[in-house]
PDB file of N, CA, C and O in Angstrom:
ATOM      1  N   MET V 187      72.812 -12.672 -40.322  1.00 94.00           N
ATOM      2  CA  MET V 187      72.906 -11.272 -40.484  1.00 94.00           C
ATOM      3  C   MET V 187      72.178 -10.466 -42.081  1.00 94.00           C
ATOM      4  O   MET V 187      72.295 -11.463 -42.733  1.00 94.00           O
ATOM      5  N   TYR V 188      71.473  -9.177 -40.871  1.00 96.00           N
ATOM      6  CA  TYR V 188      71.297  -8.751 -42.328  1.00 96.00           C
ATOM      7  C   TYR V 188      72.236  -8.488 -43.782  1.00 96.00           C
ATOM      8  O   TYR V 188      72.831  -7.322 -42.936  1.00 96.00           O
ATOM      9  N   ILE V 189      72.689  -8.335 -44.768  1.00 96.00           N
ATOM     10  CA  ILE V 189      73.626  -8.075 -45.918  1.00 96.00           C
ATOM     11  C   ILE V 189      72.277  -6.664 -46.539  1.00 96.00           C
ATOM     12  O   ILE V 189      73.094  -5.120 -46.700  1.00 96.00           O
ATOM     13  N   CYS V 190      71.619  -6.560 -46.811  1.00 95.00           N
ATOM     14  CA  CYS V 190      70.299  -5.696 -47.385  1.00 95.00           C
ATOM     15  C   CYS V 190      69.439  -5.300 -46.645  1.00 95.00           C
ATOM     16  O   CYS V 190      68.249  -5.998 -47.151  1.00 95.00           O
ATOM     17  N   ILE V 191      68.905  -4.364 -46.778  1.00 95.00           N
ATOM     18  CA  ILE V 191      68.342  -4.502 -45.393  1.00 95.00           C
ATOM     19  C   ILE V 191      66.849  -3.907 -45.708  1.00 95.00           C
ATOM     20  O   ILE V 191      65.536  -3.744 -45.612  1.00 95.00           O
ATOM     21  N   CYS V 192      67.044  -3.072 -47.377  1.00 95.00           N
ATOM     22  CA  CYS V 192      66.161  -2.548 -47.946  1.00 95.00           C
ATOM     23  C   CYS V 192      64.993  -3.733 -48.260  1.00 95.00           C
ATOM     24  O   CYS V 192      64.552  -3.870 -48.108  1.00 95.00           O
ATOM     25  N   ASN V 193      65.795  -4.027 -49.175  1.00 95.00           N
ATOM     26  CA  ASN V 193      65.654  -5.635 -49.447  1.00 95.00           C
ATOM     27  C   ASN V 193      64.201  -7.292 -48.865  1.00 95.00           C
ATOM     28  O   ASN V 193      64.811  -8.191 -49.127  1.00 95.00           O
ATOM     29  N   ALA V 194      65.350  -6.881 -47.285  1.00 96.00           N
ATOM     30  CA  ALA V 194      65.336  -8.484 -46.050  1.00 96.00           C
ATOM     31  C   ALA V 194      66.310  -8.994 -47.355  1.00 96.00           C
ATOM     32  O   ALA V 194      66.338 -10.242 -46.112  1.00 96.00           O
ATOM     33  N   VAL V 195      67.869  -8.716 -47.497  1.00 96.00           N
ATOM     34  CA  VAL V 195      68.589 -10.058 -47.454  1.00 96.00           C
ATOM     35  C   VAL V 195      69.444  -9.794 -46.818  1.00 96.00           C
ATOM     36  O   VAL V 195      70.229  -9.395 -46.144  1.00 96.00           O
ATOM     37  N   THR V 196      69.289 -11.735 -46.233  1.00 97.00           N
ATOM     38  CA  THR V 196      70.396 -12.195 -45.232  1.00 97.00           C
ATOM     39  C   THR V 196      71.120 -12.434 -45.954  1.00 97.00           C
ATOM     40  O   THR V 196      71.585 -12.813 -47.291  1.00 97.00           O
ATOM     41  N   ASP V 197      72.602 -13.395 -45.336  1.00 95.00           N
ATOM     42  CA  ASP V 197      74.235 -13.643 -45.482  1.00 95.00           C
ATOM     43  C   ASP V 197      73.360 -15.339 -46.028  1.00 95.00           C
ATOM     44  O   ASP V 197      73.704 -15.878 -46.825  1.00 95.00           O
ATOM     45  N   ARG V 198      72.201 -15.364 -44.803  1.00 96.00           N
ATOM     46  CA  ARG V 198      71.975 -16.740 -45.664  1.00 96.00           C
ATOM     47  C   ARG V 198      71.533 -16.859 -46.871  1.00 96.00           C
ATOM     48  O   ARG V 198      71.744 -18.187 -47.451  1.00 96.00           O
ATOM     49  N   HIS V 199      70.729 -16.306 -47.079  1.00 97.00           N
ATOM     50  CA  HIS V 199      70.221 -16.059 -48.792  1.00 97.00           C
ATOM     51  C   HIS V 199      71.297 -15.769 -49.232  1.00 97.00           C
ATOM     52  O   HIS V 199      71.582 -16.516 -50.659  1.00 97.00           O
ATOM     53  N   ILE V 200      71.984 -15.491 -49.372  1.00 97.00           N
ATOM     54  CA  ILE V 200      73.246 -15.536 -50.861  1.00 97.00           C
ATOM     55  C   ILE V 200      73.961 -16.821 -50.713  1.00 97.00           C
ATOM     56  O   ILE V 200      74.804 -17.171 -51.615  1.00 97.00           O
ATOM     57  N   GLU V 201      73.969 -16.911 -49.452  1.00 96.00           N
ATOM     58  CA  GLU V 201      74.546 -18.609 -49.492  1.00 96.00           C
ATOM     59  C   GLU V 201      73.363 -19.526 -50.220  1.00 96.00           C
ATOM     60  O   GLU V 201      74.634 -20.114 -50.723  1.00 96.00           O
ATOM     61  N   THR V 202      72.871 -19.527 -50.470  1.00 96.00           N
ATOM     62  CA  THR V 202      71.123 -20.003 -51.143  1.00 96.00           C
ATOM     63  C   THR V 202      71.640 -19.989 -52.506  1.00 96.00           C
ATOM     64  O   THR V 202      71.844 -20.504 -53.275  1.00 96.00           O
ATOM     65  N   ALA V 203      72.330 -18.659 -52.581  1.00 97.00           N
ATOM     66  CA  ALA V 203      72.133 -18.206 -54.680  1.00 97.00           C
ATOM     67  C   ALA V 203      73.599 -18.598 -54.501  1.00 97.00           C
ATOM     68  O   ALA V 203      73.053 -18.884 -56.103  1.00 97.00           O
ATOM     69  N   VAL V 204      74.086 -18.894 -54.037  1.00 96.00           N
ATOM     70  CA  VAL V 204      75.657 -19.118 -54.656  1.00 96.00           C
ATOM     71  C   VAL V 204      75.597 -20.575 -54.339  1.00 96.00           C
ATOM     72  O   VAL V 204      76.027 -21.027 -55.341  1.00 96.00           O
ATOM     73  N   SER V 205      75.293 -21.284 -53.911  1.00 95.00           N
ATOM     74  CA  SER V 205      74.765 -22.539 -53.878  1.00 95.00           C
ATOM     75  C   SER V 205      74.071 -22.881 -55.010  1.00 95.00           C
ATOM     76  O   SER V 205      74.342 -23.910 -55.459  1.00 95.00           O
ATOM     77  N   GLU V 206      72.853 -22.145 -55.634  1.00 96.00           N
ATOM     78  CA  GLU V 206      72.263 -22.260 -56.763  1.00 96.00           C
ATOM     79  C   GLU V 206      72.929 -21.832 -58.304  1.00 96.00           C
ATOM     80  O   GLU V 206      72.129 -21.628 -59.189  1.00 96.00           O
ATOM     81  N   GLY V 207      74.225 -20.856 -57.602  1.00 94.00           N
ATOM     82  CA  GLY V 207      74.646 -20.769 -59.086  1.00 94.00           C
ATOM     83  C   GLY V 207      75.324 -19.050 -59.033  1.00 94.00           C
ATOM     84  O   GLY V 207      75.819 -18.963 -60.366  1.00 94.00           O
ATOM     85  N   ALA V 208      75.144 -17.844 -58.059  1.00 95.00           N
ATOM     86  CA  ALA V 208      75.314 -17.013 -58.605  1.00 95.00           C
ATOM     87  C   ALA V 208      76.975 -17.083 -57.898  1.00 95.00           C
ATOM     88  O   ALA V 208      77.765 -16.870 -57.208  1.00 95.00           O
ATOM     89  N   LEU V 209      77.864 -16.255 -58.580  1.00 94.00           N
ATOM     90  CA  LEU V 209      79.531 -16.366 -58.506  1.00 94.00           C
ATOM     91  C   LEU V 209      79.432 -14.410 -58.086  1.00 94.00           C
ATOM     92  O   LEU V 209      80.213 -14.384 -57.555  1.00 94.00           O
ATOM     93  N   THR V 210      78.223 -13.399 -59.062  1.00 95.00           N
ATOM     94  CA  THR V 210      78.788 -12.142 -58.834  1.00 95.00           C
ATOM     95  C   THR V 210      78.324 -11.308 -57.464  1.00 95.00           C
ATOM     96  O   THR V 210      76.432 -11.778 -57.620  1.00 95.00           O
ATOM     97  N   VAL V 211      77.651 -10.223 -58.146  1.00 95.00           N
ATOM     98  CA  VAL V 211      77.360  -8.920 -56.721  1.00 95.00           C
ATOM     99  C   VAL V 211      76.031  -8.561 -57.866  1.00 95.00           C
ATOM    100  O   VAL V 211      74.666  -8.784 -57.417  1.00 95.00           O
ATOM    101  N   GLU V 212      76.278  -8.995 -59.181  1.00 96.00           N
ATOM    102  CA  GLU V 212      75.684  -8.545 -60.500  1.00 96.00           C
ATOM    103  C   GLU V 212      74.299  -9.998 -60.175  1.00 96.00           C
ATOM    104  O   GLU V 212      73.362  -9.749 -61.017  1.00 96.00           O
ATOM    105  N   ASP V 213      75.241 -11.567 -59.875  1.00 96.00           N
ATOM    106  CA  ASP V 213      74.180 -12.467 -59.963  1.00 96.00           C
ATOM    107  C   ASP V 213      72.965 -12.217 -59.110  1.00 96.00           C
ATOM    108  O   ASP V 213      71.539 -12.376 -58.738  1.00 96.00           O
ATOM    109  N   LEU V 214      73.535 -11.656 -57.797  1.00 96.00           N
ATOM    110  CA  LEU V 214      72.598 -11.740 -56.383  1.00 96.00           C
ATOM    111  C   LEU V 214      71.843 -10.461 -57.042  1.00 96.00           C
ATOM    112  O   LEU V 214      70.968 -10.872 -56.260  1.00 96.00           O
ATOM    113  N   GLN V 215      72.611  -9.411 -57.334  1.00 95.00           N
ATOM    114  CA  GLN V 215      71.254  -8.480 -58.169  1.00 95.00           C
ATOM    115  C   GLN V 215      70.082  -9.306 -58.992  1.00 95.00           C
ATOM    116  O   GLN V 215      68.689  -9.093 -58.131  1.00 95.00           O
ATOM    117  N   ARG V 216      69.815  -9.890 -59.245  1.00 96.00           N
ATOM    118  CA  ARG V 216      69.593 -11.165 -59.805  1.00 96.00           C
ATOM    119  C   ARG V 216      68.374 -11.913 -59.426  1.00 96.00           C
ATOM    120  O   ARG V 216      66.881 -11.538 -59.828  1.00 96.00           O
ATOM    121  N   LYS V 217      69.039 -12.669 -58.547  1.00 96.00           N
ATOM    122  CA  LYS V 217      68.426 -13.630 -58.178  1.00 96.00           C
ATOM    123  C   LYS V 217      67.550 -12.788 -56.711  1.00 96.00           C
ATOM    124  O   LYS V 217      66.252 -13.488 -56.036  1.00 96.00           O
ATOM    125  N   LEU V 218      68.525 -11.923 -55.707  1.00 96.00           N
ATOM    126  CA  LEU V 218      67.383 -11.741 -54.522  1.00 96.00           C
ATOM    127  C   LEU V 218      67.391  -9.970 -54.981  1.00 96.00           C
ATOM    128  O   LEU V 218      66.328  -9.176 -53.645  1.00 96.00           O
ATOM    129  N   SER V 219      67.833  -9.456 -55.664  1.00 95.00           N
ATOM    130  CA  SER V 219      67.512  -8.229 -55.999  1.00 95.00           C
ATOM    131  C   SER V 219      68.037  -6.631 -54.889  1.00 95.00           C
ATOM    132  O   SER V 219      67.613  -5.400 -54.194  1.00 95.00           O
ATOM    133  N   LEU V 220      69.014  -8.414 -54.302  1.00 94.00           N
ATOM    134  CA  LEU V 220      70.413  -7.273 -53.917  1.00 94.00           C
ATOM    135  C   LEU V 220      70.333  -5.589 -53.976  1.00 94.00           C
ATOM    136  O   LEU V 220      70.957  -5.818 -55.585  1.00 94.00           O
ATOM    137  N   GLY V 221      70.611  -4.734 -53.282  1.00 92.00           N
ATOM    138  CA  GLY V 221      71.572  -3.377 -53.593  1.00 92.00           C
ATOM    139  C   GLY V 221      70.391  -2.716 -55.276  1.00 92.00           C
ATOM    140  O   GLY V 221      70.818  -1.922 -55.658  1.00 92.00           O
ATOM    141  N   SER V 222      69.267  -2.991 -55.085  1.00 91.00           N
ATOM    142  CA  SER V 222      68.466  -2.519 -56.373  1.00 91.00           C
ATOM    143  C   SER V 222      67.334  -1.003 -55.440  1.00 91.00           C
ATOM    144  O   SER V 222      67.036  -0.843 -55.850  1.00 91.00           O
ATOM    145  N   GLN V 223      67.983  -1.251 -54.017  1.00 92.00           N
ATOM    146  CA  GLN V 223      66.559   0.427 -53.148  1.00 92.00           C
ATOM    147  C   GLN V 223      68.724   1.808 -53.454  1.00 92.00           C
ATOM    148  O   GLN V 223      68.369   2.017 -54.945  1.00 92.00           O
ATOM    149  N   CYS V 224      68.346   1.011 -52.139  1.00 92.00           N
ATOM    150  CA  CYS V 224      70.343   2.097 -51.956  1.00 92.00           C
ATOM    151  C   CYS V 224      71.152   1.541 -52.531  1.00 92.00           C
ATOM    152  O   CYS V 224      72.126   3.143 -52.705  1.00 92.00           O
ATOM    153  N   GLY V 225      71.633   0.529 -52.469  1.00 92.00           N
ATOM    154  CA  GLY V 225      72.945   0.413 -53.015  1.00 92.00           C
ATOM    155  C   GLY V 225      73.928   0.238 -52.119  1.00 92.00           C
ATOM    156  O   GLY V 225      75.201  -0.392 -52.218  1.00 92.00           O
ATOM    157  N   SER V 226      73.527   0.459 -50.892  1.00 95.00           N
ATOM    158  CA  SER V 226      74.721   0.989 -49.968  1.00 95.00           C
ATOM    159  C   SER V 226      75.506  -0.466 -49.096  1.00 95.00           C
ATOM    160  O   SER V 226      76.315  -0.680 -48.373  1.00 95.00           O
ATOM    161  N   CYS V 227      74.433  -1.317 -50.347  1.00 96.00           N
ATOM    162  CA  CYS V 227      74.631  -3.170 -49.318  1.00 96.00           C
ATOM    163  C   CYS V 227      75.998  -3.482 -50.274  1.00 96.00           C
ATOM    164  O   CYS V 227      76.482  -5.165 -49.476  1.00 96.00           O
ATOM    165  N   LYS V 228      76.047  -3.162 -51.115  1.00 96.00           N
ATOM    166  CA  LYS V 228      76.693  -4.141 -52.654  1.00 96.00           C
ATOM    167  C   LYS V 228      78.383  -4.018 -51.976  1.00 96.00           C
ATOM    168  O   LYS V 228      78.706  -5.059 -51.832  1.00 96.00           O
ATOM    169  N   ALA V 229      79.198  -3.312 -51.276  1.00 96.00           N
ATOM    170  CA  ALA V 229      80.181  -3.743 -51.039  1.00 96.00           C
ATOM    171  C   ALA V 229      80.187  -4.593 -49.432  1.00 96.00           C
ATOM    172  O   ALA V 229      80.766  -5.954 -49.798  1.00 96.00           O
ATOM    173  N   CYS V 230      79.736  -4.674 -48.387  1.00 96.00           N
ATOM    174  CA  CYS V 230      79.199  -5.810 -47.885  1.00 96.00           C
ATOM    175  C   CYS V 230      78.388  -7.111 -48.625  1.00 96.00           C
ATOM    176  O   CYS V 230      78.918  -7.796 -47.536  1.00 96.00           O
ATOM    177  N   ALA V 231      78.177  -7.176 -49.669  1.00 96.00           N
ATOM    178  CA  ALA V 231      77.687  -8.151 -50.377  1.00 96.00           C
ATOM    179  C   ALA V 231      78.957  -9.276 -51.132  1.00 96.00           C
ATOM    180  O   ALA V 231      79.036  -9.988 -51.055  1.00 96.00           O
ATOM    181  N   LYS V 232      79.742  -8.171 -51.287  1.00 96.00           N
ATOM    182  CA  LYS V 232      80.994  -8.955 -52.472  1.00 96.00           C
ATOM    183  C   LYS V 232      81.603  -9.464 -50.967  1.00 96.00           C
ATOM    184  O   LYS V 232      82.476 -10.697 -51.565  1.00 96.00           O
ATOM    185  N   GLU V 233      81.362  -8.366 -50.150  1.00 97.00           N
ATOM    186  CA  GLU V 233      82.645  -9.588 -48.978  1.00 97.00           C
ATOM    187  C   GLU V 233      82.524 -10.548 -48.647  1.00 97.00           C
ATOM    188  O   GLU V 233      82.477 -11.263 -48.715  1.00 97.00           O
ATOM    189  N   CYS V 234      81.081 -10.490 -48.196  1.00 96.00           N
ATOM    190  CA  CYS V 234      80.203 -11.542 -48.441  1.00 96.00           C
ATOM    191  C   CYS V 234      80.124 -12.670 -49.220  1.00 96.00           C
ATOM    192  O   CYS V 234      80.725 -14.257 -48.464  1.00 96.00           O
ATOM    193  N   LEU V 235      80.551 -12.510 -50.381  1.00 95.00           N
ATOM    194  CA  LEU V 235      79.913 -13.147 -51.521  1.00 95.00           C
ATOM    195  C   LEU V 235      81.390 -14.203 -51.733  1.00 95.00           C
ATOM    196  O   LEU V 235      81.991 -15.439 -51.385  1.00 95.00           O
ATOM    197  N   ASN V 236      82.529 -12.993 -51.727  1.00 95.00           N
ATOM    198  CA  ASN V 236      84.210 -13.637 -50.983  1.00 95.00           C
ATOM    199  C   ASN V 236      84.722 -15.039 -49.958  1.00 95.00           C
ATOM    200  O   ASN V 236      84.887 -15.373 -50.592  1.00 95.00           O
ATOM    201  N   ALA V 237      84.098 -14.576 -49.194  1.00 96.00           N
ATOM    202  CA  ALA V 237      84.296 -15.020 -47.559  1.00 96.00           C
ATOM    203  C   ALA V 237      83.362 -16.359 -48.673  1.00 96.00           C
ATOM    204  O   ALA V 237      83.960 -17.760 -48.171  1.00 96.00           O
ATOM    205  N   ILE V 238      82.760 -16.584 -48.952  1.00 96.00           N
ATOM    206  CA  ILE V 238      81.580 -18.185 -49.513  1.00 96.00           C
ATOM    207  C   ILE V 238      82.174 -18.470 -50.158  1.00 96.00           C
ATOM    208  O   ILE V 238      82.728 -19.626 -50.295  1.00 96.00           O
ATOM    209  N   HIS V 239      82.340 -17.936 -51.069  1.00 93.00           N
ATOM    210  CA  HIS V 239      83.666 -18.210 -52.313  1.00 93.00           C
ATOM    211  C   HIS V 239      85.351 -18.962 -51.643  1.00 93.00           C
ATOM    212  O   HIS V 239      85.771 -20.585 -52.349  1.00 93.00           O
ATOM    213  N   GLN V 240      85.748 -18.161 -50.790  1.00 95.00           N
ATOM    214  CA  GLN V 240      86.709 -18.769 -50.280  1.00 95.00           C
ATOM    215  C   GLN V 240      86.641 -19.952 -49.313  1.00 95.00           C
ATOM    216  O   GLN V 240      87.677 -20.885 -49.556  1.00 95.00           O
ATOM    217  N   GLU V 241      85.727 -20.025 -48.628  1.00 94.00           N
ATOM    218  CA  GLU V 241      84.934 -21.462 -47.712  1.00 94.00           C
ATOM    219  C   GLU V 241      85.052 -22.334 -48.538  1.00 94.00           C
ATOM    220  O   GLU V 241      85.725 -23.352 -48.130  1.00 94.00           O
ATOM    221  N   ASN V 242      84.639 -22.415 -49.837  1.00 90.00           N
ATOM    222  CA  ASN V 242      84.087 -23.203 -50.307  1.00 90.00           C
ATOM    223  C   ASN V 242      85.338 -23.752 -51.428  1.00 90.00           C
ATOM    224  O   ASN V 242      85.742 -25.170 -51.503  1.00 90.00           O
ATOM    225  N   ARG V 243      86.278 -22.796 -51.304  1.00 90.00           N
ATOM    226  CA  ARG V 243      87.330 -23.270 -52.031  1.00 90.00           C
ATOM    227  C   ARG V 243      88.114 -24.222 -51.094  1.00 90.00           C
ATOM    228  O   ARG V 243      89.386 -24.883 -51.856  1.00 90.00           O
ATOM    229  N   ALA V 244      88.066 -23.279 -49.405  1.00 91.00           N
ATOM    230  CA  ALA V 244      89.001 -24.414 -48.990  1.00 91.00           C
ATOM    231  C   ALA V 244      88.659 -25.665 -48.899  1.00 91.00           C
ATOM    232  O   ALA V 244      89.536 -26.456 -48.341  1.00 91.00           O
ATOM    233  N   LEU V 245      86.819 -25.704 -48.427  1.00 88.00           N
ATOM    234  CA  LEU V 245      86.760 -27.280 -48.415  1.00 88.00           C
ATOM    235  C   LEU V 245      86.643 -28.262 -49.575  1.00 88.00           C
ATOM    236  O   LEU V 245      87.184 -29.166 -49.805  1.00 88.00           O
ATOM    237  N   ALA V 246      86.990 -28.014 -50.909  1.00 85.00           N
ATOM    238  CA  ALA V 246      87.419 -28.224 -51.868  1.00 85.00           C
ATOM    239  C   ALA V 246      88.565 -28.636 -52.236  1.00 85.00           C
ATOM    240  O   ALA V 246      89.009 -29.924 -52.141  1.00 85.00           O
ATOM    241  N   ALA V 247      90.097 -28.181 -51.241  1.00 86.00           N
ATOM    242  CA  ALA V 247      90.585 -28.707 -51.484  1.00 86.00           C
ATOM    243  C   ALA V 247      91.505 -29.284 -50.173  1.00 86.00           C
ATOM    244  O   ALA V 247      91.921 -30.940 -50.633  1.00 86.00           O
ATOM    245  N   ALA V 248      90.258 -29.353 -49.631  1.00 84.00           N
ATOM    246  CA  ALA V 248      90.347 -30.216 -47.943  1.00 84.00           C
ATOM    247  C   ALA V 248      90.256 -31.404 -48.412  1.00 84.00           C
ATOM    248  O   ALA V 248      90.448 -32.680 -47.675  1.00 84.00           O
ATOM    249  N   ALA V 249      89.239 -31.620 -49.575  1.00 72.00           N
ATOM    250  CA  ALA V 249      88.048 -32.905 -49.676  1.00 72.00           C
ATOM    251  C   ALA V 249      89.149 -33.998 -49.845  1.00 72.00           C
ATOM    252  O   ALA V 249      89.488 -33.425 -51.301  1.00 72.00           O
ATOM    253  N   PRO V 250      88.673 -35.423 -49.923  1.00 74.00           N
ATOM    254  CA  PRO V 250      89.527 -36.055 -50.327  1.00 74.00           C
ATOM    255  C   PRO V 250      88.896 -36.560 -52.180  1.00 74.00           C
ATOM    256  O   PRO V 250      88.448 -36.197 -52.284  1.00 74.00           O
ATOM    257  N   CYS V 251      90.365 -36.615 -52.051  1.00 69.00           N
ATOM    258  CA  CYS V 251      89.543 -36.910 -53.973  1.00 69.00           C
ATOM    259  C   CYS V 251      90.008 -38.457 -53.844  1.00 69.00           C
ATOM    260  O   CYS V 251      90.426 -38.957 -54.162  1.00 69.00           O
ATOM    261  N   PHE V 252      88.756 -39.763 -54.565  1.00 66.00           N
ATOM    262  CA  PHE V 252      88.291 -40.715 -54.938  1.00 66.00           C
ATOM    263  C   PHE V 252      87.714 -41.208 -56.545  1.00 66.00           C
ATOM    264  O   PHE V 252      87.259 -40.350 -57.200  1.00 66.00           O
ATOM    265  N   ILE V 253      89.069 -41.694 -57.406  1.00 63.00           N
ATOM    266  CA  ILE V 253      88.719 -42.197 -58.196  1.00 63.00           C
ATOM    267  C   ILE V 253      88.491 -43.634 -58.591  1.00 63.00           C
ATOM    268  O   ILE V 253      89.411 -44.274 -58.040  1.00 63.00           O
TER     269      ILE V 253
END
């Protein structure tokens, strides 16, 4: 799904950026130019980013720990 129409940034692009270390919307702006035109996508990008972080936390919590 497109998050930033102005720069053709999709939720997949955001997922990739997060896997490469993006933690904030500002990180996404630097990596993807998200929100650099009209800026109306920033709220949706933040929701998407929060959902990805929440999913990652849930997966980490559910993963077995082998020591």
